[in-house]
PDB file of N, CA and C in Angstrom:
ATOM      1  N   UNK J 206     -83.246  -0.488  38.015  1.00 67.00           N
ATOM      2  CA  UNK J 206     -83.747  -1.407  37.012  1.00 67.00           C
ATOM      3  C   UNK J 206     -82.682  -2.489  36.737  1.00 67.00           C
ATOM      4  N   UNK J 207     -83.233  -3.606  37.092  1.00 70.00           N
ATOM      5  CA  UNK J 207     -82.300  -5.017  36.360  1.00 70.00           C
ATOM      6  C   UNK J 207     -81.689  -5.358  35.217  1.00 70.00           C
ATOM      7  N   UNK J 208     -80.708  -5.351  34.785  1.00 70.00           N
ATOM      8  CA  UNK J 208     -79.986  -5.413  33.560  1.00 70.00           C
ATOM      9  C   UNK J 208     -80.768  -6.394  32.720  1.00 70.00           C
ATOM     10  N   UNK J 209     -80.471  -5.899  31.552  1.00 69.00           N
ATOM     11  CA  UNK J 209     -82.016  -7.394  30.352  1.00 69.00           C
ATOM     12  C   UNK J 209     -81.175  -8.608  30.621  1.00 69.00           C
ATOM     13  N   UNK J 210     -81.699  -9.482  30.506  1.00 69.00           N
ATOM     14  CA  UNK J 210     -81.605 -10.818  30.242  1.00 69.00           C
ATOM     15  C   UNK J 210     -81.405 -11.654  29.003  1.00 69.00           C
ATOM     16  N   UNK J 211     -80.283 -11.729  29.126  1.00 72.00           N
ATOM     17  CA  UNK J 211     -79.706 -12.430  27.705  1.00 72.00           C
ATOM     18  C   UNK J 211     -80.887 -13.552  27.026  1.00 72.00           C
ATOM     19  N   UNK J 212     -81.452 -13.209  25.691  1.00 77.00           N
ATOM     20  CA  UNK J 212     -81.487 -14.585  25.304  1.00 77.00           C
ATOM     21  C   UNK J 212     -81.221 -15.679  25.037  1.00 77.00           C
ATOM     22  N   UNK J 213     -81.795 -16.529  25.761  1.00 79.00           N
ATOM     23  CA  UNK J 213     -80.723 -17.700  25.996  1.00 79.00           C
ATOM     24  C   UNK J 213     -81.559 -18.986  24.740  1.00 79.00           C
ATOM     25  N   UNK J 214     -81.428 -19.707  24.103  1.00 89.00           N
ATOM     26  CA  UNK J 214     -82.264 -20.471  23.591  1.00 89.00           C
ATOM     27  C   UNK J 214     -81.348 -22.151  24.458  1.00 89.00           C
ATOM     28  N   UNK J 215     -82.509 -22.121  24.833  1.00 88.00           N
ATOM     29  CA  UNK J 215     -82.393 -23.403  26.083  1.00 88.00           C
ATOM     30  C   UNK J 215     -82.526 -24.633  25.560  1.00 88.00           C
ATOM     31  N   UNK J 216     -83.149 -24.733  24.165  1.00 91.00           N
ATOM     32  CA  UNK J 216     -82.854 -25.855  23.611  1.00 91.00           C
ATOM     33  C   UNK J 216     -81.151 -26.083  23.044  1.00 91.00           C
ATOM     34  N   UNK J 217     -81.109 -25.032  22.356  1.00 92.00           N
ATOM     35  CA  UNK J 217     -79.439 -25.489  22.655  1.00 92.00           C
ATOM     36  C   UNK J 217     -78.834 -25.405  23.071  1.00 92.00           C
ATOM     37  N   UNK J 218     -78.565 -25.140  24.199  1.00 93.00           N
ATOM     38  CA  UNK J 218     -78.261 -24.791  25.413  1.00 93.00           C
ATOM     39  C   UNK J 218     -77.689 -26.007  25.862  1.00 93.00           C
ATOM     40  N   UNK J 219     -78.748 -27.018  26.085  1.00 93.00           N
ATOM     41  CA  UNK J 219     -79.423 -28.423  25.951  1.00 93.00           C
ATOM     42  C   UNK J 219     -78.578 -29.356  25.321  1.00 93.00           C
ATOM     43  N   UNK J 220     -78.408 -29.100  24.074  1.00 96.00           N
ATOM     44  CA  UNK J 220     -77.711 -29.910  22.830  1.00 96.00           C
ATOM     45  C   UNK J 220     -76.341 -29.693  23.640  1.00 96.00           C
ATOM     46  N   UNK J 221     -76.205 -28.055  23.527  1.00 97.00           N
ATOM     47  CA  UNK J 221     -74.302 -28.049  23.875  1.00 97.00           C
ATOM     48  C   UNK J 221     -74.111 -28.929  25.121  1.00 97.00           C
ATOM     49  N   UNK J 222     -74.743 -28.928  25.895  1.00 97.00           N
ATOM     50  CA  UNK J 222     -74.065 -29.461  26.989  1.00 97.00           C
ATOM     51  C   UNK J 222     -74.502 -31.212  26.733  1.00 97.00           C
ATOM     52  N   UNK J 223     -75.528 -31.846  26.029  1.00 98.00           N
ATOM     53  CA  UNK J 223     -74.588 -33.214  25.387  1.00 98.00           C
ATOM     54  C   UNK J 223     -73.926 -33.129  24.783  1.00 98.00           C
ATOM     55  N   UNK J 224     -73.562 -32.445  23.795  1.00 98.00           N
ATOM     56  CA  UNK J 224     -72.128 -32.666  23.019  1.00 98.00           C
ATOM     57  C   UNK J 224     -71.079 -32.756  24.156  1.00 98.00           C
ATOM     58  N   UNK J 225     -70.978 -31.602  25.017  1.00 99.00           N
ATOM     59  CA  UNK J 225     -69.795 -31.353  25.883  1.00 99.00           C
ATOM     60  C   UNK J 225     -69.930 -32.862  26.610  1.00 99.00           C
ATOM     61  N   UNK J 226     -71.044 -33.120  26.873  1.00 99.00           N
ATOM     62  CA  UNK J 226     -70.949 -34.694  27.620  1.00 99.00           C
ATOM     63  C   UNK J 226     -70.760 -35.730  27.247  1.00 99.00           C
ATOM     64  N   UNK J 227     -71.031 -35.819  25.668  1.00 99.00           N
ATOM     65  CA  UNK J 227     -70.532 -36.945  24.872  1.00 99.00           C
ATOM     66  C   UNK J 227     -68.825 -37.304  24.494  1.00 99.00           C
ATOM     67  N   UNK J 228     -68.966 -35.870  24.501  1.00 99.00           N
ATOM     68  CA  UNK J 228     -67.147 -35.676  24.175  1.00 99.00           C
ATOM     69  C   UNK J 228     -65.723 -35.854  25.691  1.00 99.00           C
ATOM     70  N   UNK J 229     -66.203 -35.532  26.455  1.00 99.00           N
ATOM     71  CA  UNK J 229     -65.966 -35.542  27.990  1.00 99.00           C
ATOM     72  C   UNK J 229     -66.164 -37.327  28.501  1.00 99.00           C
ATOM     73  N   UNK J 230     -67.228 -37.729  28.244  1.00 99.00           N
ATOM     74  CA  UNK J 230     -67.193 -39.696  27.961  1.00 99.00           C
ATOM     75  C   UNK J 230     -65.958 -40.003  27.316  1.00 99.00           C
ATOM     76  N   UNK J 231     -65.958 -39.652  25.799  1.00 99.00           N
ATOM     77  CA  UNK J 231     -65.146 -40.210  25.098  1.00 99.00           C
ATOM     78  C   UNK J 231     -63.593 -40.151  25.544  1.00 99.00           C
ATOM     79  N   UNK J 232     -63.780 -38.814  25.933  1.00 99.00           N
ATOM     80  CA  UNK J 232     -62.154 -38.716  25.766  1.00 99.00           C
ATOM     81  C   UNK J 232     -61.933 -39.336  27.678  1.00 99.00           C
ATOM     82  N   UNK J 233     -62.627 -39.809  28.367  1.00 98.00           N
ATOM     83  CA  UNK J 233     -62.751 -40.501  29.525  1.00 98.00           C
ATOM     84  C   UNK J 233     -62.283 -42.206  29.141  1.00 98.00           C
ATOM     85  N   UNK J 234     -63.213 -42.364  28.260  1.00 99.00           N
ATOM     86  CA  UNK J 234     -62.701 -43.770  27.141  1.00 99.00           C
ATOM     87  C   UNK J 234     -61.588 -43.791  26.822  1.00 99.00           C
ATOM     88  N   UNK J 235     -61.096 -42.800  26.020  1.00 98.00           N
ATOM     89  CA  UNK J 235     -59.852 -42.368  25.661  1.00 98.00           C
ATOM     90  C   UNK J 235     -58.428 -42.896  26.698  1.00 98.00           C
ATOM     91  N   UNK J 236     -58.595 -42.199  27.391  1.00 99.00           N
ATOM     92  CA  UNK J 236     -57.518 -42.373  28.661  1.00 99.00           C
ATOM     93  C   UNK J 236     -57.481 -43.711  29.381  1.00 99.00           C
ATOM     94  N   UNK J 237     -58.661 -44.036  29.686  1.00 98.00           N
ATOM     95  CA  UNK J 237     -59.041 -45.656  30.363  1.00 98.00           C
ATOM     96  C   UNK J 237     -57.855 -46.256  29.157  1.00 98.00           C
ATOM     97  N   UNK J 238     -58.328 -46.415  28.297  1.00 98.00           N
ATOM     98  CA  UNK J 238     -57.542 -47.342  27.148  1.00 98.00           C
ATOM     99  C   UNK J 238     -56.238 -47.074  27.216  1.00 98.00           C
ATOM    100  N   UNK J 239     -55.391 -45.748  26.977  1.00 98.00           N
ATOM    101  CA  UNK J 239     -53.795 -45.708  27.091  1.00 98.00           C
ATOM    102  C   UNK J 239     -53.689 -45.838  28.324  1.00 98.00           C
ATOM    103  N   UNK J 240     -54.298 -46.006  29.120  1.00 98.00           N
ATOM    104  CA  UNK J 240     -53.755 -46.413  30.682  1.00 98.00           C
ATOM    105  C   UNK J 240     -53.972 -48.289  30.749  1.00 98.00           C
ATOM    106  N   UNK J 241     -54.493 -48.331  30.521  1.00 98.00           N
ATOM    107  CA  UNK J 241     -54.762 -49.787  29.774  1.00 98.00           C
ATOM    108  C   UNK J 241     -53.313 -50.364  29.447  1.00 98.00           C
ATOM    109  N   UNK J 242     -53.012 -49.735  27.966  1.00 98.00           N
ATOM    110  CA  UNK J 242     -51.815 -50.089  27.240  1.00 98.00           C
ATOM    111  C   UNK J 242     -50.571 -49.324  27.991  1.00 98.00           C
ATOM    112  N   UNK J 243     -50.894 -48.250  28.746  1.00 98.00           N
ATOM    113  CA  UNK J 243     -49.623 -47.932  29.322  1.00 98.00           C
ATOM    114  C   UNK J 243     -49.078 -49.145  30.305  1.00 98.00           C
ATOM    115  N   UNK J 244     -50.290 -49.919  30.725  1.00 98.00           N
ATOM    116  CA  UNK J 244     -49.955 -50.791  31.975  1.00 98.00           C
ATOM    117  C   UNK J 244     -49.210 -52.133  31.793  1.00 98.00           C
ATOM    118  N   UNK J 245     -49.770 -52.160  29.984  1.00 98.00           N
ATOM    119  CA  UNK J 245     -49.542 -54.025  29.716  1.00 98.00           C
ATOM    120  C   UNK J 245     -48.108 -53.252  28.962  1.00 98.00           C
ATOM    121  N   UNK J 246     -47.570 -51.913  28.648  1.00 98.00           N
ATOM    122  CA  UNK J 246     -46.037 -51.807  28.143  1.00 98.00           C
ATOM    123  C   UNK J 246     -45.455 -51.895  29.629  1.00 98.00           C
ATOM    124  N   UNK J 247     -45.635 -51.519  30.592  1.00 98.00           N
ATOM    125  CA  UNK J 247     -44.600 -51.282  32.006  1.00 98.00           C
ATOM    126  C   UNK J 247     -44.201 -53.161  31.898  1.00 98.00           C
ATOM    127  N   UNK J 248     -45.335 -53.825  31.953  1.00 98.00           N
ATOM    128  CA  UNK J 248     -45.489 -55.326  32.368  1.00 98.00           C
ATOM    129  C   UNK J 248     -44.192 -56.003  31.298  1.00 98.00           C
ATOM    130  N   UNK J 249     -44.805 -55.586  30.225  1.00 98.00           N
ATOM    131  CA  UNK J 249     -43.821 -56.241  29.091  1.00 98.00           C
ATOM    132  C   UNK J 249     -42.425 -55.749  29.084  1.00 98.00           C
ATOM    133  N   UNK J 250     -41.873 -54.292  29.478  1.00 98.00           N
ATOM    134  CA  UNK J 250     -40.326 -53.802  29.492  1.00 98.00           C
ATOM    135  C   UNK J 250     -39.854 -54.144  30.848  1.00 98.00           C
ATOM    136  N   UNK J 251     -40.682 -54.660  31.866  1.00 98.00           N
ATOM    137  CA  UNK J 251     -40.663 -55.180  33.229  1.00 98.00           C
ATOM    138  C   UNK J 251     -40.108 -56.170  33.131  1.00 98.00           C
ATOM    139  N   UNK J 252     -40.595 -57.484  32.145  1.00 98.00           N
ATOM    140  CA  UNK J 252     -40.541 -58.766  32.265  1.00 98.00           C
ATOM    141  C   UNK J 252     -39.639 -58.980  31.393  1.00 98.00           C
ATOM    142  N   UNK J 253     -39.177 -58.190  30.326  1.00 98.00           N
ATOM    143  CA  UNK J 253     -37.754 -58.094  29.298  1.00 98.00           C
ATOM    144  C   UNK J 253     -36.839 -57.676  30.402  1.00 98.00           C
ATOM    145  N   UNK J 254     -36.811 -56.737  31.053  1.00 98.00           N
ATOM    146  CA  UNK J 254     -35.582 -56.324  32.029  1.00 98.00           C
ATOM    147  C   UNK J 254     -35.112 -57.743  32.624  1.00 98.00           C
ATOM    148  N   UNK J 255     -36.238 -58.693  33.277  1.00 98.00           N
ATOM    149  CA  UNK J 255     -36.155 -59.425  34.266  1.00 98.00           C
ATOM    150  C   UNK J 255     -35.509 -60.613  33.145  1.00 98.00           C
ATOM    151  N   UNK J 256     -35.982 -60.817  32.166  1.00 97.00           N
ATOM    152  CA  UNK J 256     -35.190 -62.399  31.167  1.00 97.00           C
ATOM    153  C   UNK J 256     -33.924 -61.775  31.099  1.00 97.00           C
ATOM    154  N   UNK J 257     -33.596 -60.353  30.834  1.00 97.00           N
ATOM    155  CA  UNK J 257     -32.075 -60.104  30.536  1.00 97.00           C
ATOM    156  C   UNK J 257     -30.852 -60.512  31.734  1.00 97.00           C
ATOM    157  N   UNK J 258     -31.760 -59.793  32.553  1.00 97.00           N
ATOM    158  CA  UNK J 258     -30.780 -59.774  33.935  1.00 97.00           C
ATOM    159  C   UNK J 258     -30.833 -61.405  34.461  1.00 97.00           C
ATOM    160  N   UNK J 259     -31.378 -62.502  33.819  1.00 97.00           N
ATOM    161  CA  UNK J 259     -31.489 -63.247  34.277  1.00 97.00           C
ATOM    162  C   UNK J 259     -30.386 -63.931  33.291  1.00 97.00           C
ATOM    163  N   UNK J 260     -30.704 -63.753  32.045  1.00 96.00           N
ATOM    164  CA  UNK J 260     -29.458 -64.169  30.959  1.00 96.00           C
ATOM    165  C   UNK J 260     -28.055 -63.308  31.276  1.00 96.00           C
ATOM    166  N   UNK J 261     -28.316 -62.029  31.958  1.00 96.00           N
ATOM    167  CA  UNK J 261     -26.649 -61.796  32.491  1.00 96.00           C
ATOM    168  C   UNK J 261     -26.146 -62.695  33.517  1.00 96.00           C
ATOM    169  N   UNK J 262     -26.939 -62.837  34.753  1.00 96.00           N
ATOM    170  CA  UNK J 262     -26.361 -63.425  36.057  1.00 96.00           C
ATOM    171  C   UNK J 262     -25.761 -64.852  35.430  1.00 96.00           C
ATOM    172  N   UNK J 263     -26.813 -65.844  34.738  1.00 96.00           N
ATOM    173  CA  UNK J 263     -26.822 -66.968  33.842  1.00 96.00           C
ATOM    174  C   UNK J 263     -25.045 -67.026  32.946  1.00 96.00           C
ATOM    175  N   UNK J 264     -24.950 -66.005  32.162  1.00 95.00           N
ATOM    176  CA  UNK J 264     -23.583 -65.562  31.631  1.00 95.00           C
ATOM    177  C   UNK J 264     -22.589 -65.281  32.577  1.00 95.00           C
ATOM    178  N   UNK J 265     -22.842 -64.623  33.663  1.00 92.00           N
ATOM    179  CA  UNK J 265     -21.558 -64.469  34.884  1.00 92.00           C
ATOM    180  C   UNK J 265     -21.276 -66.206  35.219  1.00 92.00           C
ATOM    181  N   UNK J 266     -22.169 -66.993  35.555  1.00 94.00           N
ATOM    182  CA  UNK J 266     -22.265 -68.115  36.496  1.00 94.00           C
ATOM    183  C   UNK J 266     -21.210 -69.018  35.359  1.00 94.00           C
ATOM    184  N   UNK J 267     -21.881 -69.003  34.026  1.00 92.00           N
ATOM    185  CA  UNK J 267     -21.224 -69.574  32.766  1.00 92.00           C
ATOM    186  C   UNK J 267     -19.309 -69.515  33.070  1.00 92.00           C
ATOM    187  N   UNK J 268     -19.399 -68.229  33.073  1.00 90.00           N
ATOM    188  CA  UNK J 268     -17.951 -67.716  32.590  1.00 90.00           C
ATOM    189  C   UNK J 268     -16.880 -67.663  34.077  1.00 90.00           C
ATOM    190  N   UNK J 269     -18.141 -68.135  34.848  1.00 84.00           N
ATOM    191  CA  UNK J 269     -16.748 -67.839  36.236  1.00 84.00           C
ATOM    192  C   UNK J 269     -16.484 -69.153  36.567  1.00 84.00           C
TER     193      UNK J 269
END
């Protein structure tokens, strides 16, 4: 004999798995965006490195 069969209520069943899909979007949103801002901080501590080292070489050329 086959073990019983859980009752399952399939309507929410249903629900849970949009929530799980709404939340799984979001936090998909989520990440897009700090990868976003992770990209425009690399750009910006990128392009500060590059004015400094440009105001050092600028200061060597000055002073020699």
């Amino acid at each position: 004999m086959p073990p019983p069969t859980p009752n399952i209520d399939q309507q929410k069943l249903a629900q849970a798995l949009q929530h799980i899909n709404a939340a799984y979007d979001e936090f998909r949103a989520k990440i897009q965006t700090l990868r976003g801002q992770q990209d425009d901080l690399v750009r910006q501590v990128t392009k500060q490195h590059e004015q400094e080292n440009i105001q050092a070489l600028l200061s060597d050329i000055k002073n020699s």
